[in-house]
Coordinates of N, CA, C and O in Angstrom, one line a residue:
X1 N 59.6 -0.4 48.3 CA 60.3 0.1 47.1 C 60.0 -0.7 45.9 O 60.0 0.0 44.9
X2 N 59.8 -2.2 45.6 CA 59.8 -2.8 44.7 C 58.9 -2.4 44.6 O 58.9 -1.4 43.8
X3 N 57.2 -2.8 45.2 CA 56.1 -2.2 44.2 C 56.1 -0.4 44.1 O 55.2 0.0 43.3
X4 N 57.0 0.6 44.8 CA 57.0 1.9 44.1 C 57.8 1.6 42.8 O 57.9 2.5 42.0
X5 N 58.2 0.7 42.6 CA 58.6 0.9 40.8 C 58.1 0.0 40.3 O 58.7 -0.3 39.3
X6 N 57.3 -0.7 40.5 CA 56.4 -1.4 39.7 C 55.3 0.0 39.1 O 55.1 0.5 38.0
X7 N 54.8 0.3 40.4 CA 53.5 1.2 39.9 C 54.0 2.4 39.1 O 53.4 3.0 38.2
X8 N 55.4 2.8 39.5 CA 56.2 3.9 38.7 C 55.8 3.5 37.7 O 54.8 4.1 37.3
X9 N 56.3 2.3 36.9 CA 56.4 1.3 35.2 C 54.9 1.9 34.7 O 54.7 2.4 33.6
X10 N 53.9 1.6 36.1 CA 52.6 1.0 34.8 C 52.3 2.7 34.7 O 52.0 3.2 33.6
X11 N 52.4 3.4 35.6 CA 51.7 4.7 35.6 C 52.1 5.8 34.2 O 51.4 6.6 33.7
X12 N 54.1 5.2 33.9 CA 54.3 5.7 32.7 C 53.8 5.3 31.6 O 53.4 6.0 30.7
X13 N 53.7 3.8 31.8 CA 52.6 3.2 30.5 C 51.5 3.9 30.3 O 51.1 4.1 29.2
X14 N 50.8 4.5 31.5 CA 49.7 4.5 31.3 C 49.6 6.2 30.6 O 48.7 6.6 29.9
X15 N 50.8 7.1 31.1 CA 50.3 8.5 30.6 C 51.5 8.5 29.4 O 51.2 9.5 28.8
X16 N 52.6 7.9 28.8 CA 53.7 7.9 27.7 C 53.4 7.2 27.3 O 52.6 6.3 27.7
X17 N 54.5 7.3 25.7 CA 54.7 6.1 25.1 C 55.6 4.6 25.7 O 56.1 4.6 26.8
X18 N 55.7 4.0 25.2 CA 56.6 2.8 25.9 C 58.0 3.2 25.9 O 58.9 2.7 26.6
X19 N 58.1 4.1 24.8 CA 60.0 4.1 24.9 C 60.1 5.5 25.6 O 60.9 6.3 25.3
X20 N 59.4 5.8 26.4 CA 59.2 7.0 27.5 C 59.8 6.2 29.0 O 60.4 6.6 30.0
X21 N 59.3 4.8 28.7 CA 60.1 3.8 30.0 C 61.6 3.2 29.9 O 62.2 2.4 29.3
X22 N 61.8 4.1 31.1 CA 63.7 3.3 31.2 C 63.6 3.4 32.3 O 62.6 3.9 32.9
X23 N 65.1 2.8 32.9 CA 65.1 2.6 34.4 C 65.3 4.2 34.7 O 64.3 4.5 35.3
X24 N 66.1 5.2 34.5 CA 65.9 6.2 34.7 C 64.6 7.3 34.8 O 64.7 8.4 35.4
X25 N 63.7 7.0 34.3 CA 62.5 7.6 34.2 C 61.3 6.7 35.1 O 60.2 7.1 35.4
X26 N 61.8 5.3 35.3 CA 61.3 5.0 36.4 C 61.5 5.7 37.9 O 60.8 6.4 38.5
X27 N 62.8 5.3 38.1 CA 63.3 5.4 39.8 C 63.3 6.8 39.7 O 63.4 7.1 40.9
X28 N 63.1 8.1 38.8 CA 62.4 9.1 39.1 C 61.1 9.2 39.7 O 61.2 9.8 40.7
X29 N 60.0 8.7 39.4 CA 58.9 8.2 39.1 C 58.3 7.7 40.5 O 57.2 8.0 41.0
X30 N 59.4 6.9 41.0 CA 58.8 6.0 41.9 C 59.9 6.5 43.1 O 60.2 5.7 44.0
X31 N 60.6 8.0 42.9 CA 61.4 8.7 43.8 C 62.4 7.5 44.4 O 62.3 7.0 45.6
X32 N 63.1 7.2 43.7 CA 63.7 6.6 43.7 C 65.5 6.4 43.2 O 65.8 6.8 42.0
X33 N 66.3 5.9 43.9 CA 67.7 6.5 43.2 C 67.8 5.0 42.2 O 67.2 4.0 42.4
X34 N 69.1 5.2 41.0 CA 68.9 4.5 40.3 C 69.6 3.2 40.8 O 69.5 2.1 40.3
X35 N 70.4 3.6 41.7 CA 71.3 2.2 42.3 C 70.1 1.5 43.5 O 70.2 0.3 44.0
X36 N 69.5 2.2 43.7 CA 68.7 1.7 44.3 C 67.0 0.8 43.4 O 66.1 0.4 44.1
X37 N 67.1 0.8 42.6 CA 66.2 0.2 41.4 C 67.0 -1.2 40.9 O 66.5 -2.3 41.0
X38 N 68.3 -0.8 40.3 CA 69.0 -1.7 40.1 C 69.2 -2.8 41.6 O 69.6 -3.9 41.3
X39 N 69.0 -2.7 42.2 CA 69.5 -3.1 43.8 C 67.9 -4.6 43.6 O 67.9 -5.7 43.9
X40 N 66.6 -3.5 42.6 CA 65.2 -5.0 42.6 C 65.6 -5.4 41.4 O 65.6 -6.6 41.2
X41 N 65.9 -4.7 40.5 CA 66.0 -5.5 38.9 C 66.9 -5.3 37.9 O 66.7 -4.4 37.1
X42 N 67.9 -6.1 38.0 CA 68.9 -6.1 37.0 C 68.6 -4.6 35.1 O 69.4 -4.0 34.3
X43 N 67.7 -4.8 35.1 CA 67.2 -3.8 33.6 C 65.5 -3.7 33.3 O 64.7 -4.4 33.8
X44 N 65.5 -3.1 32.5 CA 64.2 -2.6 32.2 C 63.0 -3.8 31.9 O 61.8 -4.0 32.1
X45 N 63.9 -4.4 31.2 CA 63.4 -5.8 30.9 C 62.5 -6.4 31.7 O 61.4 -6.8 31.3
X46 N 63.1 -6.5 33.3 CA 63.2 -7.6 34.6 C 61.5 -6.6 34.9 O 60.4 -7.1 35.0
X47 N 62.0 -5.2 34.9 CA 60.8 -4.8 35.4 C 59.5 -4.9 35.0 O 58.5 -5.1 35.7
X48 N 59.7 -4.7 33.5 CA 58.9 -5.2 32.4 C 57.9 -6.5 33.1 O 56.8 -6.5 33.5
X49 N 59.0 -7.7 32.9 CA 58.3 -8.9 32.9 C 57.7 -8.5 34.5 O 56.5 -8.9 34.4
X50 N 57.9 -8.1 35.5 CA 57.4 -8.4 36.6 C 56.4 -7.5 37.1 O 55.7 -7.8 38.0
X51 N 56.3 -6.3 36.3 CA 54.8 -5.9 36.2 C 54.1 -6.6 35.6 O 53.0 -6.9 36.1
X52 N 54.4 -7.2 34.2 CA 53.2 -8.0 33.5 C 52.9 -9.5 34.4 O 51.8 -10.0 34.3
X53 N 53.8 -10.1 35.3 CA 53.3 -11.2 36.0 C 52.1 -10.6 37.1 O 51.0 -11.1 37.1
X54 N 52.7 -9.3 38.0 CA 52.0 -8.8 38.4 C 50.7 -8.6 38.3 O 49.9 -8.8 39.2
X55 N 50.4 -8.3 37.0 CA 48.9 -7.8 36.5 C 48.2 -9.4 35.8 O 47.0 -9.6 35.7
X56 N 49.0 -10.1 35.6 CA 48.4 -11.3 35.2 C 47.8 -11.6 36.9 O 46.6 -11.7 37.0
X57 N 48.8 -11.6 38.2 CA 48.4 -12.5 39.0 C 47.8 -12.0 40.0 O 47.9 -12.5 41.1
X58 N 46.9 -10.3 39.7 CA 45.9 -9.7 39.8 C 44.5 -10.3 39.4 O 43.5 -10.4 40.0
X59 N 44.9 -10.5 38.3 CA 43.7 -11.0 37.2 C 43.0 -12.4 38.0 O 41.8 -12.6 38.3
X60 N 44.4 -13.6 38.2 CA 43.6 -14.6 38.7 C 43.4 -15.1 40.2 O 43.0 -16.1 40.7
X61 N 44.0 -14.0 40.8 CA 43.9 -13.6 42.0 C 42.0 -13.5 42.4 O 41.5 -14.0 43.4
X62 N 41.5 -12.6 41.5 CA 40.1 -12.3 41.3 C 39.0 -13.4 40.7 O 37.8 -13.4 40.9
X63 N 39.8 -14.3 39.7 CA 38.6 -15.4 38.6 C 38.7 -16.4 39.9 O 37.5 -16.9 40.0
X64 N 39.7 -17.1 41.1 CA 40.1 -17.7 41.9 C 38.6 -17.1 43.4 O 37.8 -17.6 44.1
X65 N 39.0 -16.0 43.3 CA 37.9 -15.2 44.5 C 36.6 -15.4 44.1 O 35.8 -15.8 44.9
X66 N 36.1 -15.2 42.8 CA 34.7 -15.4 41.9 C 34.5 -17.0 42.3 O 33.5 -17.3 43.0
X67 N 35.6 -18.0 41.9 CA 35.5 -19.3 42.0 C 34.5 -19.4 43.1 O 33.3 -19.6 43.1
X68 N 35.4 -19.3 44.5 CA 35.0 -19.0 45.4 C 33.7 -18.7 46.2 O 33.1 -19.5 46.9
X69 N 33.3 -17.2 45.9 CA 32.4 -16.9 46.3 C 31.0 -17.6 45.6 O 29.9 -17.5 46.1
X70 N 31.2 -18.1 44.6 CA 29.9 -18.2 43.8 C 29.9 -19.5 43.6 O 29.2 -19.9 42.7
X71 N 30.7 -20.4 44.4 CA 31.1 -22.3 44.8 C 29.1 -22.9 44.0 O 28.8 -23.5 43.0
X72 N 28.2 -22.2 45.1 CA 27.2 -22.7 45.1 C 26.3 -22.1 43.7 O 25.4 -22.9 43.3
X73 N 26.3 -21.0 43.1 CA 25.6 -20.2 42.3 C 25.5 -21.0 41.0 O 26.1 -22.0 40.5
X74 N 24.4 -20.4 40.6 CA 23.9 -21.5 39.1 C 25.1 -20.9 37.7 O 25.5 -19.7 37.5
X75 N 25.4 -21.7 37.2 CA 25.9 -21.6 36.1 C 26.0 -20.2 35.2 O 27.0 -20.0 34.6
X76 N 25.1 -19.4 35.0 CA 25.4 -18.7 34.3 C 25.3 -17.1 35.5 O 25.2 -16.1 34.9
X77 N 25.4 -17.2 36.5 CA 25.5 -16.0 37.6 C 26.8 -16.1 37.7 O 27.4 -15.1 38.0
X78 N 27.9 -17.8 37.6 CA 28.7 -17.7 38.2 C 29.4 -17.0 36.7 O 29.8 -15.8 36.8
X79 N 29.6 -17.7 35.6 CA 30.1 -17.1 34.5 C 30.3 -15.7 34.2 O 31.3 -15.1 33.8
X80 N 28.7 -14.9 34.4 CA 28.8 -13.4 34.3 C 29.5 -12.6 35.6 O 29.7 -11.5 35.3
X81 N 29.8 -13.2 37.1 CA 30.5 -12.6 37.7 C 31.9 -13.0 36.8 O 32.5 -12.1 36.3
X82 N 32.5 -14.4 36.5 CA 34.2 -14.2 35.6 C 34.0 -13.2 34.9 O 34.8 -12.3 35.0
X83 N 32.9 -13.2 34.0 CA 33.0 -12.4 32.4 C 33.8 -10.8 33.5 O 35.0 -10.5 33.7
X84 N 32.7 -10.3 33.8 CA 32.8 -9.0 34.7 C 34.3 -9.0 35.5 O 34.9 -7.9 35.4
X85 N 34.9 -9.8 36.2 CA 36.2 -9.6 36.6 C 37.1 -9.8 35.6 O 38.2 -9.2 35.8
X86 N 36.9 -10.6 34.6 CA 38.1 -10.0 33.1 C 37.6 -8.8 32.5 O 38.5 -8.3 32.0
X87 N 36.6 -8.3 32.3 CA 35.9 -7.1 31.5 C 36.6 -5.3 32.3 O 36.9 -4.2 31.9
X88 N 36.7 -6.4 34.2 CA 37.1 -4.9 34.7 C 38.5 -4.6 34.7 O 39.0 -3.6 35.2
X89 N 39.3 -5.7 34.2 CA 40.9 -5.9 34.4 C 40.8 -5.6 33.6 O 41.0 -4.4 34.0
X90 N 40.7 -5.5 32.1 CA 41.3 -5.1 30.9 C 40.8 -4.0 31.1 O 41.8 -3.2 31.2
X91 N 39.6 -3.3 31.1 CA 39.2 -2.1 31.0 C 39.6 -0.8 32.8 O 39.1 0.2 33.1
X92 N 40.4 -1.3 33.2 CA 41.1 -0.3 34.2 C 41.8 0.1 34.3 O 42.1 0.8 35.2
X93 N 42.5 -0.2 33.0 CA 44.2 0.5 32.8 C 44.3 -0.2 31.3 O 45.2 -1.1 31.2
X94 N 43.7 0.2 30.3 CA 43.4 -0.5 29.0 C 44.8 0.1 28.4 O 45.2 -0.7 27.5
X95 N 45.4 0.9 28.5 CA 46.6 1.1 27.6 C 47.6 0.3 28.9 O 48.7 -0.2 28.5
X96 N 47.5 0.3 29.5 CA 48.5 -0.5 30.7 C 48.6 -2.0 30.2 O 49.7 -2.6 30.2
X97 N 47.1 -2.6 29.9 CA 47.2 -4.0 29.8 C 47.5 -4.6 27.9 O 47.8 -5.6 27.2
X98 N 47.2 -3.5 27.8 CA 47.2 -3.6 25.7 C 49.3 -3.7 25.8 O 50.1 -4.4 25.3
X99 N 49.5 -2.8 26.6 CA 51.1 -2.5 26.1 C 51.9 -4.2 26.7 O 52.7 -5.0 26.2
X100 N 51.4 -4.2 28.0 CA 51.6 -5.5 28.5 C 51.3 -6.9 27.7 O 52.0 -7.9 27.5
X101 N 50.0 -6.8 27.2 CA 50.1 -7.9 25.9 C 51.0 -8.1 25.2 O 51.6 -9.1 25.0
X102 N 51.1 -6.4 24.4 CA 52.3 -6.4 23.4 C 53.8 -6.9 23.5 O 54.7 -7.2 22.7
X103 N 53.7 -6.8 24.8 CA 55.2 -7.0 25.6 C 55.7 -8.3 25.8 O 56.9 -8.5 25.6
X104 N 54.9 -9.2 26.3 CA 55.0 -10.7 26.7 C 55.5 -11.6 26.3 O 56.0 -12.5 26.9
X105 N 55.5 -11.5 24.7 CA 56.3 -12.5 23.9 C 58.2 -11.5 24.1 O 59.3 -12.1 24.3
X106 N 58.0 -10.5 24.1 CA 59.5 -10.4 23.9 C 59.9 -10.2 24.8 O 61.1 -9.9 24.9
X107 N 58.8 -10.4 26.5 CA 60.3 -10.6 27.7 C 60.2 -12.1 28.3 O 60.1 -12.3 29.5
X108 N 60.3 -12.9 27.7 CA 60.3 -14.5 27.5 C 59.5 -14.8 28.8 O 59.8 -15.4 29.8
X109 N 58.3 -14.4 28.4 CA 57.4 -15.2 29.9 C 56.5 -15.8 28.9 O 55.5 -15.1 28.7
X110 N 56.5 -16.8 28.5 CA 55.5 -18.3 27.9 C 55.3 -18.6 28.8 O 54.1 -18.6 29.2
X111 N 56.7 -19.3 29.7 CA 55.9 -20.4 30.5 C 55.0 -19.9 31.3 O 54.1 -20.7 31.5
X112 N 54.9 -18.7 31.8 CA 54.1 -17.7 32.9 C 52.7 -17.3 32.6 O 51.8 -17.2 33.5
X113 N 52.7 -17.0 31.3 CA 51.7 -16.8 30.7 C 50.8 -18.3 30.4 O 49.7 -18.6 30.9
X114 N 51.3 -18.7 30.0 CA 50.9 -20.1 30.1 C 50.2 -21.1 31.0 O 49.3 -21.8 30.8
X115 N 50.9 -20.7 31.9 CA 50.4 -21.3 33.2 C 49.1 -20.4 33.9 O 48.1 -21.0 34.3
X116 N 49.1 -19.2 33.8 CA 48.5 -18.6 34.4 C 46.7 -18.5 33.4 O 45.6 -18.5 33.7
X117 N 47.5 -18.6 32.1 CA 45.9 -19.4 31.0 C 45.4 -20.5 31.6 O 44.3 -20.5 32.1
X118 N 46.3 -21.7 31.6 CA 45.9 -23.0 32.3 C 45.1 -23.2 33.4 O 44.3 -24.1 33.6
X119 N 45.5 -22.1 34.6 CA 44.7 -21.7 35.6 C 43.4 -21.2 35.4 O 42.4 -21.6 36.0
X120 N 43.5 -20.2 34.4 CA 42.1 -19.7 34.4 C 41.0 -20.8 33.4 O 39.9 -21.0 33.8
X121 N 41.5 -21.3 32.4 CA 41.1 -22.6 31.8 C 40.4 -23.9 32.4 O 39.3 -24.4 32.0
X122 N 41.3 -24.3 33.7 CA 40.8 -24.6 34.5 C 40.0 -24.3 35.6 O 39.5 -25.3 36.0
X123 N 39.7 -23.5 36.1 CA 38.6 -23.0 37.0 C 37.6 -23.1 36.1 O 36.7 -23.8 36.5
X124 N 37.4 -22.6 34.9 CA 36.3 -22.6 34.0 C 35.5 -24.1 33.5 O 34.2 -24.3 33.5
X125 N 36.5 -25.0 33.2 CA 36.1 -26.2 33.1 C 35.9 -26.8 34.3 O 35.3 -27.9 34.2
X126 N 36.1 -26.4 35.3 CA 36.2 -27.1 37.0 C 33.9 -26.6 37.1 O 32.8 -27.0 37.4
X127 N 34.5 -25.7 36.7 CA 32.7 -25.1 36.8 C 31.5 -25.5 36.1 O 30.3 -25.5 36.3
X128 N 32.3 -26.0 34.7 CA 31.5 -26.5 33.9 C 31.0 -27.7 34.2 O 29.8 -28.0 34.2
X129 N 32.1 -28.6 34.5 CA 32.1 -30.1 35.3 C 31.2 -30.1 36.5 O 31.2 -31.2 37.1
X130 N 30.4 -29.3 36.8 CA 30.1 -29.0 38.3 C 28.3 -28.7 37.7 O 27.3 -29.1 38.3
X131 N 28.3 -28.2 36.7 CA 27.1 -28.5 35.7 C 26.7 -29.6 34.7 O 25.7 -29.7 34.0
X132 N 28.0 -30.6 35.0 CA 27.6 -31.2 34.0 C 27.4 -31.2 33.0 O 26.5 -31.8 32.4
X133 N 28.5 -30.3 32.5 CA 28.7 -30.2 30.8 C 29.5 -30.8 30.2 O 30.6 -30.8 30.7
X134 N 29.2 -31.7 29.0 CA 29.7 -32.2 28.2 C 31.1 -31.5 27.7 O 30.8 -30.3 27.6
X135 N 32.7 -31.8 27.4 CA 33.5 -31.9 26.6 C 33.9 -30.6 27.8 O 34.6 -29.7 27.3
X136 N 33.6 -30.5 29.4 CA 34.0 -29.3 29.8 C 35.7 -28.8 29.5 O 36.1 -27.6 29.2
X137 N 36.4 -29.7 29.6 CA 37.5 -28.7 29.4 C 38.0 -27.9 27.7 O 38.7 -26.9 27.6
X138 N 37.4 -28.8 26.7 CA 36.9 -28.1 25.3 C 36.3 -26.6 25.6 O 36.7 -25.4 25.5
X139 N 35.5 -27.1 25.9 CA 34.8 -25.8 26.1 C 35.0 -24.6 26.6 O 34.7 -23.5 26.2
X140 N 35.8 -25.2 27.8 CA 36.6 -23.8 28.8 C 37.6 -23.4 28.0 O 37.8 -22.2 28.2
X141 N 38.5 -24.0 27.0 CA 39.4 -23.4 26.1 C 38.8 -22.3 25.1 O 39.2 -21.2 24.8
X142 N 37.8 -23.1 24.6 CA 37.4 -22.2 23.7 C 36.1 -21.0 24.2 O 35.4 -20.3 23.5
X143 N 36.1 -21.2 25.5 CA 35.1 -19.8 26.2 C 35.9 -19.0 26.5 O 35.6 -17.8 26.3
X144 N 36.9 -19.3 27.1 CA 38.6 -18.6 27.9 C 38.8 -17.8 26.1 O 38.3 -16.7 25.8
X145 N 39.5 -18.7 25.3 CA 39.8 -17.9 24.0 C 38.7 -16.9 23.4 O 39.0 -16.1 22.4
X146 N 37.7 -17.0 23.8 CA 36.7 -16.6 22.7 C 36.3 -15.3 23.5 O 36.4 -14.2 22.9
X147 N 35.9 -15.3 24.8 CA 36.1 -13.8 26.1 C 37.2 -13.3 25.5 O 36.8 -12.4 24.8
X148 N 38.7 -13.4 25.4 CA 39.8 -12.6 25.9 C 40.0 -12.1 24.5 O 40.6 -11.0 24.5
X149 N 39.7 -12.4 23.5 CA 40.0 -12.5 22.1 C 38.4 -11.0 21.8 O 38.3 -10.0 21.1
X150 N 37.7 -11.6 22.6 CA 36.6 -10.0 22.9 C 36.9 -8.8 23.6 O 36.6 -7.6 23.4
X151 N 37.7 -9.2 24.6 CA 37.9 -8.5 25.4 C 39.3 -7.5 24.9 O 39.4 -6.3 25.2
X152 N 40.1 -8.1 24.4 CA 41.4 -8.0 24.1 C 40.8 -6.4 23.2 O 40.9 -5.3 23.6
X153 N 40.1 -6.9 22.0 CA 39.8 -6.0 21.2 C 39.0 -4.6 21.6 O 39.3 -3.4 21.3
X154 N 37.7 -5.3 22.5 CA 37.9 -4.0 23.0 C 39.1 -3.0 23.4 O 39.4 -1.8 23.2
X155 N 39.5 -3.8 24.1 CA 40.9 -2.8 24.8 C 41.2 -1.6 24.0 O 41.0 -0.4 24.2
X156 N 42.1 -2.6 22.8 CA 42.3 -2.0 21.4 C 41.8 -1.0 21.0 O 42.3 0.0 20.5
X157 N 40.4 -1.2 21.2 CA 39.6 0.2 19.9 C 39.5 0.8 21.4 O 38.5 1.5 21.0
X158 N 39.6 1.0 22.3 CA 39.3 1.8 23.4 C 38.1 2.4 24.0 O 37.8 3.5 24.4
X159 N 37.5 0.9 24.0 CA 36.2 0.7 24.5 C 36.5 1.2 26.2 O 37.6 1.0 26.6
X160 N 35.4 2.1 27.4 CA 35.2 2.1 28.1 C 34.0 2.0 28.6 O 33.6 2.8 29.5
X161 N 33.0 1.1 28.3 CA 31.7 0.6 28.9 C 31.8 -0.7 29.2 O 31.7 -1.5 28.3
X162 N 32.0 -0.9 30.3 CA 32.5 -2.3 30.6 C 31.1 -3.2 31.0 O 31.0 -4.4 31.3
X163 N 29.8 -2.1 30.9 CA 28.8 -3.5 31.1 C 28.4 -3.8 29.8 O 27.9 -4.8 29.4
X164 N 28.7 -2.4 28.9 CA 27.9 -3.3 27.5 C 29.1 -4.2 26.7 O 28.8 -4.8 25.7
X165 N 30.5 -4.0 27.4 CA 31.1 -5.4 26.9 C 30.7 -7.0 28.0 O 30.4 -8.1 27.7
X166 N 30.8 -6.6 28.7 CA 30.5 -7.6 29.7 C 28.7 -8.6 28.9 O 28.5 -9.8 28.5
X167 N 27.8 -7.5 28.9 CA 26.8 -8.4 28.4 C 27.0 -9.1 27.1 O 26.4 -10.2 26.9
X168 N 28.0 -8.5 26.3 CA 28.0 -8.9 24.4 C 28.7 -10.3 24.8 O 28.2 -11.4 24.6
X169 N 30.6 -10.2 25.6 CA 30.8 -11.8 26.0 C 29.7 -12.6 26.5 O 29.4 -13.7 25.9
X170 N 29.1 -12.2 27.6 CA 28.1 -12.9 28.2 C 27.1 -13.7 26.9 O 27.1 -14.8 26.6
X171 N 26.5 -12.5 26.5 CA 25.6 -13.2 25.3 C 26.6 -14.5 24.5 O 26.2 -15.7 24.5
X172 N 27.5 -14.2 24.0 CA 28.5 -15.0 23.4 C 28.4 -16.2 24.2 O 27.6 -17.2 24.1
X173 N 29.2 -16.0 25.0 CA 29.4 -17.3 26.1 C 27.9 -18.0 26.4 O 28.1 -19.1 26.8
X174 N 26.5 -17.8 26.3 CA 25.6 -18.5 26.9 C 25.3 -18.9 25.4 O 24.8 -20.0 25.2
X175 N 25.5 -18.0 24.4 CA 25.1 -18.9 23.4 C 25.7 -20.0 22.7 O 25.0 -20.7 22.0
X176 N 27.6 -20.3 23.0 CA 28.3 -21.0 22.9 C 27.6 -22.2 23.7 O 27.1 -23.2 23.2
X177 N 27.6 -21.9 24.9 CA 27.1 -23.4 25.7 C 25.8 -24.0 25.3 O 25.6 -25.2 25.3
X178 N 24.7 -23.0 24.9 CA 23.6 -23.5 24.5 C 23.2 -24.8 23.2 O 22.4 -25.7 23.1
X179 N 24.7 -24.3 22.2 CA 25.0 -25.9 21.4 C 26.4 -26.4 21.3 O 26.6 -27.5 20.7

């Protein structure tokens, strides 16, 4: 029942406006009674924030698996499999993850968000270090900022070609490292 009103939340995001979400139009949604919604999350808020952790710890659920699988792979094979696992999260539910941006500062998850940057910041510099790149964790900040800050925008203008975003970070990102 909790993730039937999780997925209720994002599915309204994804076909309404945001003030189309309340707990009533959820626990419809996700067939569900309203004492029985209340019973996972005190208000709309709670649900709010715990879809957007959700979809954050989707995201590095996948940059953690890439880590992974590509342990041994050269440097820029491993990079463009990340680029491609943020390019396919933002672009799979792009009004789902644009409203969830918008949302984060006002359902007080910093520290969450935070952490969950730091995570992916680090895997990035962990890889770079593994090449032997100079100032790696510089660098993973401002590769992490400089992808999401690409990525983000696409979302925005409502880009759906996720390899010709995927190549433009990519290009970005190899030419960042190159000086």
């Amino acid at each position: 029942m909790f993730n039937d009103i999780l997925e209720a939340s994002a599915r309204i995001i994804e076909k309404e406006e945001l003030t189309a979400v309340t707990t009533n139009t959820v626990a419809e949604a996700a067939g569900v009674s309203i004492g029985s919604l209340y019973q996972y999350f005190p208000n709309l808020a709670a649900i709010l924030a715990e879809l957007t952790l959700r979809e954050r710890g989707i995201l590095m659920d996948n940059v953690n698996r890439v880590a992974l699988e590509f342990d041994s792979a050269p440097l820029e094979e491993t990079l463009l499999a990340l680029i491609e696992v943020a390019v396919a999260h933002q672009l799979a539910r792009p009004r789902l993850a644009r409203t969830l941006d918008y949302l984060e500062d006002s359902l007080n998850l910093f520290d969450e968000t935070v952490q969950i940057g730091d995570e992916i910041r680090a895997a990035v510099a962990s890889l770079l270090r593994r090449y032997d790149y100079p100032l790696a964790d510089q660098a993973a900040a401002d590769l992490v900022a400089m992808s999401k800050g690409m990525i983000d925008a696409a979302g925005r203008t409502g880009e759906t070609d996720s390899k010709a975003l995927s190549l433009r970070v990519k290009r970005a990102t190899l030419g960042y490292l190159k000086y």
